């Protein structure tokens, strides 16, 4: 029997796959340290939990408007006004089952077969697959370590074609942690304007910024960038709500309407209870977010310092998100436990078997000479995991 050719091309999410395998090992009693999927290790804060319980008791358990409840749209508009000085009205907002669904919706809404979307490489695993599912073509502009893992004008011009439809920017970035400054964003906005591209700005890690770096959204540079940008955001990371599945998007009313129409058929509204909880997350006290970011900075600094004492591993200090890309190229050619390390997949496999440490191979992000560590795990785990990684690096 022949199944969908499009579906056959899609690989499973390597971040989720490895993490669930490592969690299974842990459940089997194996002492694994997991630097896998990026999800904050803190509990969702009590005020948010209580809002969900109240929503259940108050009967908020039915279908809502497919694009989400008005209360949450209002809270999202207020968030953009407060944090980013961006004015949206409710018809410019959609709430979805995670930011992931917003990204899927936006590609389905803007792409025709063969349309190209520029991604910086290393890229987050799901972007290329979601573009392909929408009959689009992902094209990759190199964002190398020498350029702080950011777009350069040469790399962008190299991949630009008459079929280029959109450019994606993810700042702070998963997997590299790069954060774009206002002037760097202006250069991307000008590139988009000159070539009439839609900008998709994935801002889900907005709150995870260290060293007093000032965050800017590409949408608030000028009128043109505001009009051509769709912002992707959500509560998963900021409020430690990965399992609740609430993401949102803001931008051009026509595109948001197309996204809502699609969503009304695929999933309809995101979970009603989680939507009420998200209202409390956005409107409530924000102290827990600040405390989490403070803790993440301590973890980042610890890992960066330790890794750079190794003679075979190295990393730069990322400004945002909660990931570190460790350069493993000096390990290539080594034979450990009978396996020759030729790429990041070999490295991750042997590391897991030998030291019981789970990391995400860079191959999942389009780069073979790195592995990604998520530091959204306890300091205790980090200390033990880094010790094992350092032992491994000495083979
Ligand atoms: N964008 C990026 C860059 C991410 O890392 C993630 C994490 N899964 C998402 C979007 C999707 O987040 P959500 O949990 O809201 O679907
Ligand atoms: N965004 C997280 C990560 O990259 C969660 C996993 C996923 O959604 O693929 O690890």
XYZ file of C-alpha atoms and ligand atoms in Angstrom:
421
model
C 0.000 0.000 0.000
C 1.296 3.477 -0.819
C 0.958 6.167 1.825
C 1.314 9.938 1.561
C 4.614 10.838 -0.133
C 4.633 14.093 1.799
C 4.226 12.339 5.159
C 6.904 9.774 4.277
C 9.392 12.649 3.908
C 8.827 13.985 7.432
C 11.244 12.932 10.173
C 10.043 12.752 13.772
C 11.114 15.578 16.107
C 14.587 14.512 17.229
C 14.367 16.708 20.338
C 11.202 14.995 21.551
C 12.317 11.556 20.358
C 15.628 11.485 22.228
C 14.084 13.001 25.331
C 11.334 10.405 25.496
C 13.880 7.596 24.966
C 16.038 8.971 27.785
C 12.973 9.315 30.033
C 12.130 5.648 29.351
C 15.658 4.645 30.382
C 15.191 6.644 33.568
C 11.866 4.928 34.240
C 13.697 1.592 33.859
C 15.936 2.623 36.745
C 18.951 3.762 34.667
C 20.642 6.853 36.078
C 20.418 9.079 32.970
C 21.108 12.822 32.999
C 18.903 14.471 30.403
C 20.039 17.620 28.599
C 17.293 16.983 26.034
C 14.111 18.853 25.137
C 13.882 22.468 26.138
C 11.311 22.634 28.841
C 11.781 24.556 32.083
C 12.110 22.221 35.055
C 10.021 24.475 37.332
C 6.378 23.770 38.195
C 3.752 25.967 36.589
C 3.192 28.665 39.215
C 0.395 28.225 41.745
C -1.661 31.242 40.640
C -1.832 29.702 37.138
C -2.741 26.272 38.486
C -5.530 27.856 40.548
C -6.896 29.716 37.528
C -7.175 26.384 35.698
C -8.979 24.752 38.623
C -11.383 27.683 38.801
C -11.994 27.402 35.056
C -12.939 23.731 35.438
C -15.217 24.421 38.419
C -16.710 27.440 36.652
C -17.761 25.321 33.678
C -15.253 26.755 31.180
C -15.032 23.313 29.671
C -16.812 23.718 26.351
C -15.694 24.638 22.842
C -14.547 28.213 22.589
C -14.204 30.383 19.492
C -11.821 28.437 17.199
C -9.244 31.247 17.349
C -9.427 31.474 21.171
C -11.266 33.344 23.927
C -11.559 37.136 23.937
C -10.180 37.411 27.504
C -6.916 35.796 26.423
C -6.715 37.857 23.211
C -7.095 40.987 25.337
C -4.329 39.785 27.698
C -2.072 39.092 24.686
C -2.715 42.562 23.193
C -1.870 44.037 26.584
C 1.343 41.964 26.782
C 2.494 43.292 23.395
C 1.667 46.862 24.416
C 3.383 46.558 27.798
C 6.494 44.599 26.802
C 7.075 45.522 23.171
C 5.269 48.797 22.603
C 3.274 47.069 19.859
C -0.399 47.798 19.285
C -2.570 44.953 18.008
C -6.315 44.550 18.148
C -8.030 41.250 18.844
C -8.680 40.504 15.164
C -4.880 40.382 14.715
C -4.445 37.590 17.291
C -4.891 33.819 17.113
C -4.430 31.363 19.989
C -3.375 27.837 19.100
C -2.371 24.485 20.564
C 1.198 25.555 21.253
C 3.389 27.908 19.250
C 4.061 24.870 17.080
C 0.516 24.963 15.747
C 0.821 28.709 15.095
C 3.916 28.003 12.973
C 2.138 25.199 11.103
C -0.862 27.490 10.529
C 1.229 30.363 9.229
C 3.101 28.240 6.671
C -0.188 26.727 5.485
C -1.633 30.211 5.148
C 1.152 31.872 3.150
C 2.846 29.190 1.042
C 2.046 27.908 -2.430
C 3.877 24.885 -3.894
C 7.560 25.681 -4.421
C 7.592 28.884 -2.346
C 10.834 29.209 -0.424
C 11.335 30.188 3.209
C 14.764 31.290 4.450
C 15.930 29.765 7.719
C 19.200 30.398 9.506
C 21.221 27.231 9.950
C 21.513 25.806 12.651
C 17.698 25.846 12.645
C 15.111 24.539 15.087
C 14.067 21.006 14.046
C 10.419 21.641 13.297
C 10.725 24.575 10.873
C 11.871 22.643 7.772
C 9.360 19.845 8.313
C 6.440 22.250 8.766
C 7.455 24.156 5.624
C 7.602 20.899 3.646
C 4.180 19.870 4.975
C 2.859 23.096 3.449
C 4.448 22.281 0.055
C 7.088 24.951 0.610
C 10.856 24.630 0.359
C 13.159 25.437 3.287
C 16.384 27.150 2.218
C 19.247 27.598 4.611
C 21.410 30.656 5.172
C 24.529 29.722 7.113
C 24.717 31.326 10.553
C 28.130 30.225 11.738
C 29.882 30.474 15.076
C 32.297 33.118 13.630
C 29.250 35.360 13.043
C 27.731 34.729 16.473
C 25.382 32.262 14.750
C 23.508 35.125 13.053
C 22.342 35.910 9.519
C 24.865 37.784 7.414
C 24.100 39.819 4.350
C 26.298 37.517 2.165
C 24.481 34.393 3.369
C 21.061 35.953 2.786
C 21.866 37.182 -0.699
C 23.292 33.792 -1.593
C 19.984 31.993 -0.931
C 17.606 34.664 -2.248
C 15.683 33.608 -5.397
C 12.534 34.839 -7.177
C 10.683 32.115 -5.247
C 11.642 33.424 -1.805
C 8.403 34.163 0.035
C 9.376 34.576 3.661
C 12.247 34.798 6.109
C 12.135 33.313 9.578
C 13.899 34.880 12.516
C 14.068 33.195 15.901
C 15.572 35.527 18.476
C 16.510 34.430 21.134
C 17.406 31.409 19.092
C 16.913 27.702 19.560
C 19.403 25.950 19.333
C 22.215 28.559 19.419
C 20.937 31.149 21.940
C 21.777 34.128 19.706
C 19.822 37.339 20.305
C 19.646 39.999 17.576
C 20.263 43.644 18.413
C 18.070 46.445 17.052
C 20.540 47.295 14.289
C 20.912 43.644 13.250
C 17.115 43.378 13.077
C 16.962 46.525 10.987
C 19.240 44.944 8.404
C 16.899 41.911 8.205
C 13.810 44.129 8.028
C 15.407 46.120 5.184
C 16.266 42.894 3.364
C 12.633 41.749 3.739
C 11.332 45.103 2.507
C 13.664 45.210 -0.500
C 12.538 41.736 -1.555
C 8.920 41.969 -0.398
C 9.125 39.054 2.034
C 6.890 38.076 4.905
C 8.788 38.001 8.201
C 7.972 35.234 10.651
C 9.418 36.187 14.020
C 9.445 33.360 16.566
C 9.787 35.183 19.883
C 8.978 32.315 22.226
C 12.239 32.773 24.199
C 11.806 36.556 24.588
C 12.026 36.471 28.378
C 15.161 34.326 28.485
C 17.817 36.972 27.990
C 20.925 37.443 30.122
C 23.605 40.055 30.784
C 21.136 42.993 30.529
C 20.866 42.629 26.743
C 17.904 44.692 25.552
C 15.231 42.755 23.678
C 13.701 44.165 20.494
C 10.943 42.673 18.368
C 11.502 43.105 14.626
C 7.835 44.163 14.386
C 8.428 47.384 16.281
C 11.262 48.809 14.181
C 9.015 50.704 11.777
C 5.609 50.592 10.051
C 6.849 48.425 7.232
C 8.338 45.770 9.527
C 5.152 45.853 11.659
C 2.984 45.219 8.612
C 5.025 42.361 7.159
C 5.725 40.478 10.429
C 3.803 37.640 11.998
C 4.977 37.165 15.576
C 4.922 33.660 17.037
C 4.837 33.465 20.828
C 3.422 31.395 23.663
C 3.308 30.599 27.348
C 5.145 27.235 27.208
C 8.602 28.510 28.068
C 7.986 31.791 29.898
C 5.586 30.305 32.421
C 6.855 26.733 32.448
C 3.644 25.548 30.773
C 4.966 23.253 28.021
C 2.283 20.621 28.577
C -0.641 23.060 28.625
C -0.241 23.731 24.884
C -1.023 27.421 24.459
C 0.754 29.457 21.792
C -0.307 32.617 20.004
C 0.448 34.625 16.897
C -0.036 38.312 16.052
C 0.105 40.221 12.820
C -1.646 40.982 9.541
C -5.396 40.511 9.992
C -5.859 38.695 6.665
C -3.158 36.115 7.448
C -4.512 35.636 10.989
C -7.978 35.028 9.487
C -6.584 32.386 7.111
C -4.806 30.735 10.061
C -8.052 30.742 12.072
C -10.007 29.215 9.195
C -7.478 26.380 8.903
C -7.425 25.839 12.660
C -11.229 25.740 12.813
C -11.012 22.512 10.792
C -7.827 20.893 12.131
C -8.167 21.233 15.911
C -10.703 24.017 16.535
C -9.998 25.902 19.773
C -6.966 25.182 21.939
C -7.816 23.638 25.325
C -10.386 25.892 27.053
C -9.027 25.393 30.587
C -5.450 26.105 29.510
C -6.638 29.310 27.825
C -8.060 30.615 31.123
C -4.847 29.612 32.888
C -2.862 31.541 30.257
C -4.909 34.691 31.001
C -3.659 34.487 34.593
C -0.099 33.753 33.396
C 0.000 36.919 31.279
C -1.934 39.217 33.629
C -0.706 37.891 36.982
C 2.431 38.514 39.001
C 5.589 38.079 36.873
C 8.067 37.523 39.736
C 8.417 33.778 39.077
C 9.613 34.509 35.527
C 12.400 36.764 36.814
C 13.475 34.167 39.379
C 13.610 31.455 36.722
C 15.736 33.603 34.404
C 18.104 34.426 37.276
C 18.574 30.720 37.974
C 19.105 29.946 34.267
C 21.891 32.507 34.068
C 23.768 30.772 36.904
C 23.415 27.453 35.091
C 24.548 28.889 31.749
C 27.639 30.456 33.292
C 28.563 27.220 35.075
C 28.311 25.090 31.915
C 30.150 27.532 29.648
C 33.033 27.814 32.090
C 33.380 24.053 32.552
C 33.083 23.134 28.858
C 35.789 25.584 27.894
C 38.293 23.925 30.228
C 38.158 20.850 27.964
C 40.773 20.363 25.265
C 38.290 18.663 22.922
C 35.036 20.539 23.551
C 34.231 24.243 23.322
C 31.274 26.598 23.303
C 30.460 30.282 23.080
C 28.395 32.051 25.739
C 24.842 32.440 24.417
C 22.929 35.619 25.261
C 19.495 34.028 25.350
C 17.180 30.969 25.445
C 18.378 27.993 27.530
C 20.571 26.011 25.196
C 24.295 25.651 24.640
C 25.787 24.377 21.409
C 28.929 22.432 22.207
C 31.466 22.154 19.405
C 32.548 18.497 19.290
C 34.619 18.505 16.089
C 37.868 17.747 17.953
C 36.325 14.436 19.038
C 35.902 13.260 15.441
C 38.028 10.247 14.516
C 38.200 8.938 18.105
C 37.136 5.335 18.633
C 35.124 4.875 21.822
C 33.692 1.475 22.755
C 34.318 0.244 19.222
C 32.441 3.129 17.540
C 34.314 5.709 15.503
C 32.912 9.186 16.194
C 32.265 10.726 12.788
C 29.361 13.039 13.521
C 27.055 14.329 16.241
C 24.742 11.324 16.045
C 27.630 8.922 16.813
C 28.744 11.225 19.617
C 25.279 11.399 21.214
C 24.719 7.654 20.900
C 28.025 6.643 22.475
C 27.715 9.320 25.172
C 24.291 7.973 26.126
C 25.451 4.349 26.225
C 28.714 4.965 28.004
C 28.065 7.877 30.360
C 24.262 7.886 30.477
C 24.012 11.495 29.377
C 21.383 12.477 26.786
C 22.145 15.411 24.457
C 20.597 16.414 21.134
C 22.849 15.820 18.096
C 23.438 18.916 15.996
C 22.470 16.926 12.898
C 18.853 17.523 13.953
C 19.528 21.260 13.526
C 21.458 20.851 10.272
C 24.975 20.941 11.752
C 27.064 17.856 12.413
C 29.876 19.233 14.530
C 27.776 20.296 17.528
C 25.537 18.798 20.175
C 22.909 20.842 21.998
C 22.588 20.918 25.774
C 19.428 22.287 27.350
C 20.122 23.780 30.767
C 16.471 23.731 31.739
C 17.371 21.071 34.281
C 18.445 21.263 37.929
C 21.911 22.449 38.967
C 22.435 19.070 40.611
C 21.814 17.302 37.277
C 23.960 19.831 35.465
C 26.943 19.280 37.772
C 26.776 15.502 37.440
C 26.012 15.590 33.687
C 28.858 17.987 32.895
C 31.265 15.899 34.971
C 30.323 12.831 32.891
C 30.590 14.808 29.651
C 34.057 16.020 30.628
C 35.137 12.448 31.433
C 33.832 11.377 28.033
C 35.705 14.169 26.281
C 38.980 12.748 27.589
C 38.751 9.370 25.883
N 9.576 27.691 18.573
C 10.736 27.304 19.116
C 11.987 27.946 18.651
C 10.772 26.301 20.099
O 11.923 25.925 20.616
C 9.564 25.711 20.506
C 9.625 24.661 21.576
N 8.945 23.535 21.386
C 8.369 26.135 19.889
C 8.424 27.129 18.936
C 7.053 25.534 20.183
O 6.579 25.758 21.461
P 5.199 25.228 21.971
O 5.496 24.359 23.139
O 4.423 26.443 22.394
O 4.533 24.500 20.863
N 11.393 23.321 21.626
C 11.892 22.304 22.506
C 13.231 21.797 21.999
O 13.684 22.205 20.976
C 10.893 21.202 22.719
C 10.949 20.060 21.763
C 10.143 20.243 20.528
O 9.086 20.848 20.606
O 10.575 19.718 19.491
O 13.838 20.998 22.628
